Amino acid sequence: MSWNLKPDRPIYSQLLEYIQIFIISGKYKPGEKLPSVRDLAEEASVNPNTMQKALAELERVGLVYTQRTNGRFITEDENMIRMLKENVAQAQIREFFDNMELLGFSIQESVQLIIETGKERQNECDFKM
């Protein structure tokens, strides 16, 4: 996954979101050592100070922890990661329903479209295999 940072939002908050996504998606596993601040900043094409700020916030909430002289690690609390994953998913679903409502769709119509689109997507995946 690439760091697709957008100029219309603070970089710091986008970095937080990306690292959270990397954790909940399994790119960074529980207990795994994170790359250095400099390496992450280079990968994201941002200032190391901005990356440091984002990592410090993740550490403050307990998603990341520091071992002196060994670097930063992802929390081993899989329950915390699961809850974060559910919260992020729920936020995405709420945003989807809000956008569908703006288009004039009811929740029931939106759910039906999800089911239909999911079936189409499954058929496409089955066809590729």
mmCIF file of C-alpha atoms in Angstrom, residues 33-34 65-73:
data_model
loop_
_atom_site.group_PDB
_atom_site.id
_atom_site.type_symbol
_atom_site.label_atom_id
_atom_site.label_comp_id
_atom_site.label_asym_id
_atom_site.label_seq_id
_atom_site.Cartn_x
_atom_site.Cartn_y
_atom_site.Cartn_z
ATOM 1 C CA LYS A 33 9.151 -3.737 15.091
ATOM 2 C CA LEU A 34 8.328 -0.672 13.027
ATOM 3 C CA TYR A 65 5.279 1.361 22.189
ATOM 4 C CA THR A 66 8.983 2.120 22.447
ATOM 5 C CA GLN A 67 11.689 -0.151 23.793
ATOM 6 C CA ARG A 68 14.685 1.883 24.758
ATOM 7 C CA THR A 69 17.472 1.527 22.193
ATOM 8 C CA ASN A 70 15.446 -1.085 20.251
ATOM 9 C CA GLY A 71 12.925 1.136 18.487
ATOM 10 C CA ARG A 72 9.162 1.191 18.210
ATOM 11 C CA PHE A 73 6.881 -1.818 18.131
#
